[in-house]
């Protein structure tokens, strides 16, 4: 429900959404605590990325265009693929050697529907019904060429996934993700991650009515 709220509300309604978010998910619950943390923007989160780090950021029209800049014939993972619609674009555009789709599907029926969607790519696309952070922690070092994070979008969870991704993604690879917008925790998580590591914003998509994506690379 929280994810649906953040994904469906335009950025200009953020003040209203923030109030509703705190009301719907009060701080005395685990979900409410996470929401309050995001809305308060913890002191550890930089106010913005340094101007020098933004000089070479590539602006792209939409996340499909972002895929055209990802490694081809690679080993990749999407965390939180849902029904697999964006994963279809990943397969079509990047032609991966291996693509892991990691999610906690609400039912076996949903999982089977995704499996059928990629029935022609059984040797390439592999489904994992698990928490993204668990899979990332278990992944071998430098085992992935790039990842696309599209899971909880909450600040703490996204930051944890970014931190684990940097170990799993090989040198020269990319950490990409969805929902780079103000009403959730992705922007503060990405900015804090960049502040504490040598990863920098490489690309950003500029959809008007859709969810913006980002890609990070090492300096």
Short mmCIF file of N, CA, C and O in Angstrom, two decimals, residues 98-206:
data_model
loop_
_atom_site.label_atom_id
_atom_site.label_comp_id
_atom_site.label_asym_id
_atom_site.label_seq_id
_atom_site.Cartn_x
_atom_site.Cartn_y
_atom_site.Cartn_z
N UNK A 98 22.62 -13.85 -18.63
CA UNK A 98 21.82 -14.33 -17.51
C UNK A 98 21.11 -13.15 -16.87
O UNK A 98 21.73 -12.10 -16.66
N UNK A 99 19.83 -13.30 -16.59
CA UNK A 99 19.06 -12.27 -15.91
C UNK A 99 18.32 -12.90 -14.74
O UNK A 99 17.51 -13.81 -14.93
N UNK A 100 18.61 -12.42 -13.54
CA UNK A 100 17.91 -12.89 -12.34
C UNK A 100 16.78 -11.91 -12.01
O UNK A 100 17.00 -10.70 -11.94
N UNK A 101 15.59 -12.44 -11.82
CA UNK A 101 14.45 -11.65 -11.40
C UNK A 101 14.12 -12.05 -9.97
O UNK A 101 13.75 -13.19 -9.70
N UNK A 102 14.30 -11.09 -9.05
CA UNK A 102 14.19 -11.38 -7.62
C UNK A 102 13.03 -10.59 -7.04
O UNK A 102 13.00 -9.36 -7.11
N UNK A 103 12.08 -11.29 -6.45
CA UNK A 103 10.91 -10.62 -5.88
C UNK A 103 10.27 -11.54 -4.86
O UNK A 103 10.55 -12.75 -4.83
N UNK A 104 9.42 -10.96 -4.04
CA UNK A 104 8.56 -11.75 -3.17
C UNK A 104 7.14 -11.60 -3.69
O UNK A 104 6.39 -10.73 -3.26
N UNK A 105 6.81 -12.42 -4.66
CA UNK A 105 5.50 -12.32 -5.29
C UNK A 105 4.39 -12.63 -4.28
O UNK A 105 4.56 -13.46 -3.38
N UNK A 106 3.28 -11.94 -4.44
CA UNK A 106 2.18 -12.07 -3.49
C UNK A 106 1.57 -13.47 -3.49
O UNK A 106 1.01 -13.90 -2.48
N UNK A 107 1.67 -14.15 -4.61
CA UNK A 107 1.10 -15.50 -4.70
C UNK A 107 1.90 -16.32 -5.71
O UNK A 107 2.63 -15.77 -6.54
N UNK A 108 1.75 -17.62 -5.61
CA UNK A 108 2.42 -18.50 -6.57
C UNK A 108 1.85 -18.26 -7.96
O UNK A 108 2.57 -18.41 -8.96
N UNK A 109 0.58 -17.86 -8.03
CA UNK A 109 -0.03 -17.58 -9.33
C UNK A 109 0.68 -16.44 -10.04
O UNK A 109 0.92 -16.50 -11.26
N UNK A 110 1.03 -15.38 -9.29
CA UNK A 110 1.74 -14.26 -9.88
C UNK A 110 3.13 -14.68 -10.34
O UNK A 110 3.60 -14.29 -11.41
N UNK A 111 3.78 -15.47 -9.52
CA UNK A 111 5.11 -15.95 -9.89
C UNK A 111 5.06 -16.81 -11.14
O UNK A 111 5.90 -16.69 -12.03
N UNK A 112 4.07 -17.70 -11.22
CA UNK A 112 3.94 -18.57 -12.39
C UNK A 112 3.64 -17.76 -13.65
O UNK A 112 4.07 -18.12 -14.75
N UNK A 113 2.89 -16.66 -13.49
CA UNK A 113 2.59 -15.81 -14.64
C UNK A 113 3.87 -15.19 -15.20
O UNK A 113 4.05 -15.08 -16.41
N UNK A 114 4.76 -14.77 -14.30
CA UNK A 114 6.05 -14.22 -14.74
C UNK A 114 6.88 -15.32 -15.40
O UNK A 114 7.53 -15.09 -16.43
N UNK A 115 6.86 -16.49 -14.82
CA UNK A 115 7.59 -17.62 -15.39
C UNK A 115 7.11 -17.92 -16.80
O UNK A 115 7.92 -18.16 -17.72
N UNK A 116 5.81 -17.91 -17.01
CA UNK A 116 5.26 -18.16 -18.35
C UNK A 116 5.66 -17.04 -19.31
O UNK A 116 5.90 -17.30 -20.50
N UNK A 117 5.73 -15.84 -18.80
CA UNK A 117 6.09 -14.69 -19.65
C UNK A 117 7.46 -14.87 -20.28
O UNK A 117 7.72 -14.39 -21.39
N UNK A 118 8.34 -15.57 -19.56
CA UNK A 118 9.70 -15.76 -20.05
C UNK A 118 9.97 -17.22 -20.40
O UNK A 118 11.11 -17.68 -20.35
N UNK A 119 8.94 -17.92 -20.78
CA UNK A 119 9.08 -19.35 -21.08
C UNK A 119 10.04 -19.60 -22.24
O UNK A 119 10.68 -20.66 -22.32
N UNK A 120 10.16 -18.64 -23.14
CA UNK A 120 11.08 -18.80 -24.27
C UNK A 120 12.52 -18.45 -23.89
O UNK A 120 13.43 -18.58 -24.72
N UNK A 121 12.71 -18.00 -22.66
CA UNK A 121 14.06 -17.59 -22.22
C UNK A 121 14.45 -18.34 -20.95
O UNK A 121 15.14 -17.79 -20.09
N UNK A 122 14.04 -19.60 -20.83
CA UNK A 122 14.28 -20.35 -19.59
C UNK A 122 15.76 -20.51 -19.29
O UNK A 122 16.16 -20.57 -18.13
N UNK A 123 16.59 -20.56 -20.31
CA UNK A 123 18.03 -20.70 -20.07
C UNK A 123 18.69 -19.40 -19.69
O UNK A 123 19.83 -19.40 -19.21
N UNK A 124 17.97 -18.29 -19.86
CA UNK A 124 18.53 -16.97 -19.60
C UNK A 124 17.93 -16.32 -18.36
O UNK A 124 18.66 -15.78 -17.52
N UNK A 125 16.62 -16.38 -18.23
CA UNK A 125 15.91 -15.69 -17.14
C UNK A 125 15.63 -16.68 -16.01
O UNK A 125 15.03 -17.73 -16.22
N UNK A 126 16.08 -16.29 -14.81
CA UNK A 126 15.91 -17.15 -13.64
C UNK A 126 15.18 -16.38 -12.54
O UNK A 126 15.58 -15.27 -12.18
N UNK A 127 14.11 -16.97 -12.00
CA UNK A 127 13.31 -16.33 -10.97
C UNK A 127 13.77 -16.77 -9.59
O UNK A 127 14.06 -17.95 -9.36
N UNK A 128 13.85 -15.80 -8.68
CA UNK A 128 14.17 -16.08 -7.28
C UNK A 128 13.10 -15.45 -6.42
O UNK A 128 12.91 -14.24 -6.43
N UNK A 129 12.37 -16.27 -5.68
CA UNK A 129 11.32 -15.77 -4.78
C UNK A 129 11.96 -15.54 -3.41
O UNK A 129 12.01 -16.43 -2.57
N UNK A 130 12.49 -14.33 -3.22
CA UNK A 130 13.23 -14.02 -2.00
C UNK A 130 13.35 -12.52 -1.82
O UNK A 130 13.07 -11.75 -2.74
N UNK A 131 13.77 -12.10 -0.64
CA UNK A 131 14.02 -10.68 -0.40
C UNK A 131 15.26 -10.25 -1.18
O UNK A 131 16.28 -10.94 -1.14
N UNK A 132 15.19 -9.12 -1.88
CA UNK A 132 16.35 -8.65 -2.64
C UNK A 132 17.61 -8.53 -1.79
O UNK A 132 18.70 -8.93 -2.22
N UNK A 133 17.49 -7.99 -0.57
CA UNK A 133 18.68 -7.79 0.25
C UNK A 133 19.33 -9.11 0.61
O UNK A 133 20.57 -9.21 0.69
N UNK A 134 18.52 -10.16 0.81
CA UNK A 134 19.07 -11.47 1.12
C UNK A 134 19.86 -12.02 -0.05
O UNK A 134 20.97 -12.56 0.13
N UNK A 135 19.32 -11.89 -1.24
CA UNK A 135 20.01 -12.38 -2.44
C UNK A 135 21.30 -11.61 -2.67
O UNK A 135 22.34 -12.19 -3.02
N UNK A 136 21.27 -10.29 -2.47
CA UNK A 136 22.47 -9.48 -2.65
C UNK A 136 23.55 -9.87 -1.64
O UNK A 136 24.74 -9.94 -1.99
N UNK A 137 23.17 -10.11 -0.40
CA UNK A 137 24.16 -10.49 0.61
C UNK A 137 24.79 -11.85 0.31
O UNK A 137 25.95 -12.09 0.66
N UNK A 138 24.02 -12.72 -0.33
CA UNK A 138 24.53 -14.05 -0.64
C UNK A 138 25.28 -14.09 -1.97
O UNK A 138 25.94 -15.09 -2.28
N UNK A 139 25.19 -13.03 -2.76
CA UNK A 139 25.82 -13.02 -4.08
C UNK A 139 27.34 -13.00 -3.95
O UNK A 139 27.90 -12.37 -3.05
N UNK A 140 28.01 -13.66 -4.87
CA UNK A 140 29.48 -13.63 -4.89
C UNK A 140 29.97 -12.25 -5.28
O UNK A 140 29.30 -11.52 -6.02
N UNK A 141 31.14 -11.89 -4.81
CA UNK A 141 31.75 -10.61 -5.17
C UNK A 141 32.00 -10.55 -6.68
O UNK A 141 32.45 -11.53 -7.28
N UNK A 142 31.67 -9.42 -7.29
CA UNK A 142 31.88 -9.21 -8.73
C UNK A 142 31.14 -10.23 -9.59
O UNK A 142 31.59 -10.58 -10.68
N UNK A 143 29.99 -10.70 -9.12
CA UNK A 143 29.25 -11.73 -9.86
C UNK A 143 28.22 -11.15 -10.82
O UNK A 143 27.68 -11.88 -11.67
N UNK A 144 27.94 -9.84 -10.72
CA UNK A 144 26.94 -9.21 -11.57
C UNK A 144 27.56 -8.05 -12.34
O UNK A 144 28.37 -7.29 -11.80
N UNK A 145 27.16 -7.90 -13.59
CA UNK A 145 27.64 -6.78 -14.40
C UNK A 145 26.84 -5.52 -14.13
O UNK A 145 27.37 -4.41 -14.22
N UNK A 146 25.57 -5.68 -13.81
CA UNK A 146 24.74 -4.53 -13.44
C UNK A 146 23.46 -5.01 -12.78
O UNK A 146 23.05 -6.17 -12.96
N UNK A 147 22.86 -4.10 -12.02
CA UNK A 147 21.60 -4.42 -11.34
C UNK A 147 20.63 -3.27 -11.55
O UNK A 147 21.03 -2.13 -11.80
N UNK A 148 19.34 -3.59 -11.43
CA UNK A 148 18.29 -2.59 -11.48
C UNK A 148 17.43 -2.79 -10.24
O UNK A 148 16.78 -3.84 -10.09
N UNK A 149 17.43 -1.79 -9.34
CA UNK A 149 16.72 -1.89 -8.07
C UNK A 149 15.34 -1.26 -8.20
O UNK A 149 15.21 -0.06 -8.42
N UNK A 150 14.31 -2.08 -8.04
CA UNK A 150 12.93 -1.63 -8.20
C UNK A 150 12.07 -2.30 -7.15
O UNK A 150 10.99 -2.79 -7.42
N UNK A 151 12.58 -2.31 -5.91
CA UNK A 151 11.90 -3.05 -4.86
C UNK A 151 11.10 -2.14 -3.94
O UNK A 151 10.10 -1.57 -4.37
N UNK A 152 11.53 -1.93 -2.70
CA UNK A 152 10.65 -1.25 -1.74
C UNK A 152 10.56 0.26 -1.96
O UNK A 152 9.56 0.88 -1.64
N UNK A 153 11.64 0.89 -2.43
CA UNK A 153 11.74 2.35 -2.60
C UNK A 153 11.81 3.10 -1.28
O UNK A 153 11.79 4.33 -1.27
N UNK A 154 11.86 2.39 -0.17
CA UNK A 154 12.01 3.05 1.12
C UNK A 154 13.49 3.36 1.38
O UNK A 154 14.38 2.66 0.89
N UNK A 155 13.71 4.41 2.14
CA UNK A 155 15.07 4.92 2.35
C UNK A 155 16.05 3.86 2.86
O UNK A 155 17.08 3.58 2.24
N UNK A 156 15.74 3.26 4.01
CA UNK A 156 16.69 2.33 4.62
C UNK A 156 16.90 1.08 3.77
O UNK A 156 18.03 0.60 3.61
N UNK A 157 15.81 0.55 3.20
CA UNK A 157 15.93 -0.64 2.37
C UNK A 157 16.72 -0.37 1.11
O UNK A 157 17.58 -1.16 0.71
N UNK A 158 16.45 0.76 0.47
CA UNK A 158 17.18 1.11 -0.75
C UNK A 158 18.65 1.33 -0.46
O UNK A 158 19.52 0.87 -1.22
N UNK A 159 18.97 2.03 0.62
CA UNK A 159 20.37 2.27 0.98
C UNK A 159 21.09 0.95 1.25
O UNK A 159 22.23 0.75 0.81
N UNK A 160 20.43 0.04 1.93
CA UNK A 160 21.03 -1.27 2.19
C UNK A 160 21.28 -2.03 0.90
O UNK A 160 22.33 -2.67 0.72
N UNK A 161 20.34 -1.96 -0.03
CA UNK A 161 20.50 -2.65 -1.32
C UNK A 161 21.63 -2.04 -2.14
O UNK A 161 22.39 -2.74 -2.80
N UNK A 162 21.75 -0.72 -2.10
CA UNK A 162 22.85 -0.06 -2.79
C UNK A 162 24.19 -0.48 -2.21
O UNK A 162 25.15 -0.78 -2.95
N UNK A 163 24.28 -0.51 -0.90
CA UNK A 163 25.54 -0.89 -0.25
C UNK A 163 25.94 -2.32 -0.58
O UNK A 163 27.12 -2.61 -0.80
N UNK A 164 24.98 -3.22 -0.61
CA UNK A 164 25.29 -4.61 -0.94
C UNK A 164 25.60 -4.77 -2.43
O UNK A 164 26.41 -5.60 -2.82
N UNK A 165 24.95 -3.96 -3.25
CA UNK A 165 25.17 -4.06 -4.70
C UNK A 165 26.60 -3.72 -5.09
O UNK A 165 27.16 -4.31 -6.02
N UNK A 166 27.22 -2.78 -4.37
CA UNK A 166 28.57 -2.36 -4.77
C UNK A 166 29.57 -3.50 -4.65
O UNK A 166 30.57 -3.52 -5.38
N UNK A 167 29.33 -4.45 -3.78
CA UNK A 167 30.20 -5.61 -3.67
C UNK A 167 29.90 -6.63 -4.76
O UNK A 167 30.80 -7.25 -5.33
N UNK A 168 28.63 -6.78 -5.07
CA UNK A 168 28.23 -7.81 -6.03
C UNK A 168 28.49 -7.40 -7.47
O UNK A 168 28.68 -8.26 -8.35
N UNK A 169 28.48 -6.08 -7.74
CA UNK A 169 28.64 -5.60 -9.12
C UNK A 169 30.13 -5.45 -9.45
O UNK A 169 30.90 -4.87 -8.69
N UNK A 170 30.51 -5.95 -10.59
CA UNK A 170 31.91 -5.95 -11.01
C UNK A 170 32.41 -4.55 -11.33
O UNK A 170 31.61 -3.63 -11.58
N UNK A 171 33.71 -4.37 -11.33
CA UNK A 171 34.31 -3.09 -11.70
C UNK A 171 33.90 -2.75 -13.13
O UNK A 171 33.93 -3.61 -14.02
N UNK A 172 33.51 -1.52 -13.35
CA UNK A 172 33.02 -1.12 -14.66
C UNK A 172 31.54 -1.38 -14.86
O UNK A 172 30.99 -1.06 -15.92
N UNK A 173 30.89 -1.93 -13.83
CA UNK A 173 29.46 -2.21 -13.94
C UNK A 173 28.61 -1.04 -13.48
O UNK A 173 29.12 0.05 -13.18
N UNK A 174 27.30 -1.28 -13.39
CA UNK A 174 26.36 -0.22 -13.05
C UNK A 174 25.39 -0.68 -11.98
O UNK A 174 24.98 -1.84 -11.94
N UNK A 175 25.01 0.26 -11.12
CA UNK A 175 23.89 0.07 -10.21
C UNK A 175 22.81 1.05 -10.67
O UNK A 175 23.02 2.26 -10.63
N UNK A 176 21.71 0.53 -11.15
CA UNK A 176 20.61 1.37 -11.64
C UNK A 176 19.38 1.11 -10.79
O UNK A 176 19.32 0.15 -10.00
N UNK A 177 18.39 1.98 -10.94
CA UNK A 177 17.19 1.80 -10.16
C UNK A 177 16.06 2.70 -10.61
O UNK A 177 16.22 3.56 -11.48
N UNK A 178 14.93 2.51 -9.96
CA UNK A 178 13.68 3.14 -10.34
C UNK A 178 13.23 4.15 -9.29
O UNK A 178 13.73 4.18 -8.17
N UNK A 179 12.28 4.99 -9.67
CA UNK A 179 11.57 5.87 -8.74
C UNK A 179 12.46 6.91 -8.07
O UNK A 179 12.36 7.15 -6.87
N UNK A 180 13.31 7.55 -8.85
CA UNK A 180 14.16 8.64 -8.36
C UNK A 180 13.30 9.89 -8.30
O UNK A 180 13.32 10.74 -9.18
N UNK A 181 12.48 9.99 -7.23
CA UNK A 181 11.60 11.14 -7.08
C UNK A 181 11.39 11.42 -5.60
O UNK A 181 11.70 10.60 -4.73
N UNK A 182 10.83 12.58 -5.31
CA UNK A 182 10.87 13.15 -3.97
C UNK A 182 9.96 12.46 -2.96
O UNK A 182 10.20 12.54 -1.76
N UNK A 183 8.91 11.78 -3.40
CA UNK A 183 7.94 11.28 -2.44
C UNK A 183 8.30 9.93 -1.84
O UNK A 183 7.49 9.33 -1.15
N UNK A 184 9.49 9.43 -2.10
CA UNK A 184 9.91 8.20 -1.43
C UNK A 184 11.36 8.33 -0.99
O UNK A 184 11.92 9.42 -0.99
N UNK A 185 11.98 7.22 -0.64
CA UNK A 185 13.32 7.29 -0.08
C UNK A 185 14.46 7.08 -1.04
O UNK A 185 15.62 6.98 -0.62
N UNK A 186 14.17 7.01 -2.34
CA UNK A 186 15.22 6.68 -3.30
C UNK A 186 16.27 7.79 -3.42
O UNK A 186 17.47 7.54 -3.37
N UNK A 187 15.83 9.04 -3.60
CA UNK A 187 16.79 10.13 -3.77
C UNK A 187 17.73 10.26 -2.56
O UNK A 187 18.95 10.28 -2.73
N UNK A 188 17.22 10.34 -1.32
CA UNK A 188 18.15 10.42 -0.20
C UNK A 188 19.06 9.21 -0.07
O UNK A 188 20.23 9.35 0.30
N UNK A 189 18.56 8.02 -0.39
CA UNK A 189 19.39 6.82 -0.31
C UNK A 189 20.51 6.87 -1.35
O UNK A 189 21.67 6.58 -1.05
N UNK A 190 20.17 7.26 -2.57
CA UNK A 190 21.18 7.36 -3.64
C UNK A 190 22.22 8.41 -3.30
O UNK A 190 23.43 8.19 -3.43
N UNK A 191 21.78 9.57 -2.81
CA UNK A 191 22.72 10.64 -2.51
C UNK A 191 23.63 10.28 -1.33
O UNK A 191 24.83 10.59 -1.35
N UNK A 192 23.07 9.62 -0.33
CA UNK A 192 23.92 9.21 0.78
C UNK A 192 24.92 8.16 0.33
O UNK A 192 26.09 8.21 0.72
N UNK A 193 24.48 7.23 -0.49
CA UNK A 193 25.37 6.19 -1.00
C UNK A 193 26.53 6.81 -1.79
O UNK A 193 27.69 6.42 -1.63
N UNK A 194 26.23 7.78 -2.63
CA UNK A 194 27.28 8.46 -3.40
C UNK A 194 28.24 9.21 -2.48
O UNK A 194 29.45 9.25 -2.73
N UNK A 195 27.71 9.78 -1.40
CA UNK A 195 28.54 10.56 -0.48
C UNK A 195 29.53 9.68 0.27
O UNK A 195 30.63 10.12 0.62
N UNK A 196 29.16 8.43 0.51
CA UNK A 196 30.02 7.56 1.32
C UNK A 196 30.84 6.58 0.49
O UNK A 196 31.62 5.80 1.06
N UNK A 197 30.71 6.61 -0.84
CA UNK A 197 31.45 5.70 -1.71
C UNK A 197 32.04 6.45 -2.90
O UNK A 197 31.90 7.67 -3.01
N UNK A 198 32.69 5.72 -3.80
CA UNK A 198 33.22 6.33 -5.02
C UNK A 198 32.28 6.12 -6.20
O UNK A 198 32.67 6.27 -7.35
N UNK A 199 31.02 5.78 -5.92
CA UNK A 199 30.01 5.65 -6.98
C UNK A 199 29.42 7.03 -7.26
O UNK A 199 29.20 7.82 -6.34
N UNK A 200 29.17 7.31 -8.54
CA UNK A 200 28.65 8.61 -8.94
C UNK A 200 27.46 8.43 -9.90
O UNK A 200 27.36 7.45 -10.63
N UNK A 201 26.58 9.43 -9.90
CA UNK A 201 25.43 9.43 -10.80
C UNK A 201 25.92 9.53 -12.23
O UNK A 201 26.61 10.49 -12.60
N UNK A 202 25.61 8.53 -13.05
CA UNK A 202 26.06 8.50 -14.44
C UNK A 202 24.96 8.90 -15.40
O UNK A 202 25.20 9.59 -16.39
N UNK A 203 23.73 8.47 -15.12
CA UNK A 203 22.61 8.75 -16.01
C UNK A 203 21.36 8.99 -15.19
O UNK A 203 21.19 8.46 -14.09
N UNK A 204 20.45 9.79 -15.76
CA UNK A 204 19.18 10.08 -15.12
C UNK A 204 18.14 10.25 -16.21
O UNK A 204 18.37 10.93 -17.20
N UNK A 205 16.99 9.61 -16.03
CA UNK A 205 15.92 9.75 -17.02
C UNK A 205 14.97 10.85 -16.60
O UNK A 205 14.83 11.16 -15.41
N UNK A 206 14.29 11.44 -17.58
CA UNK A 206 13.48 12.64 -17.32
C UNK A 206 12.03 12.47 -17.78
O UNK A 206 11.46 13.35 -18.42
#
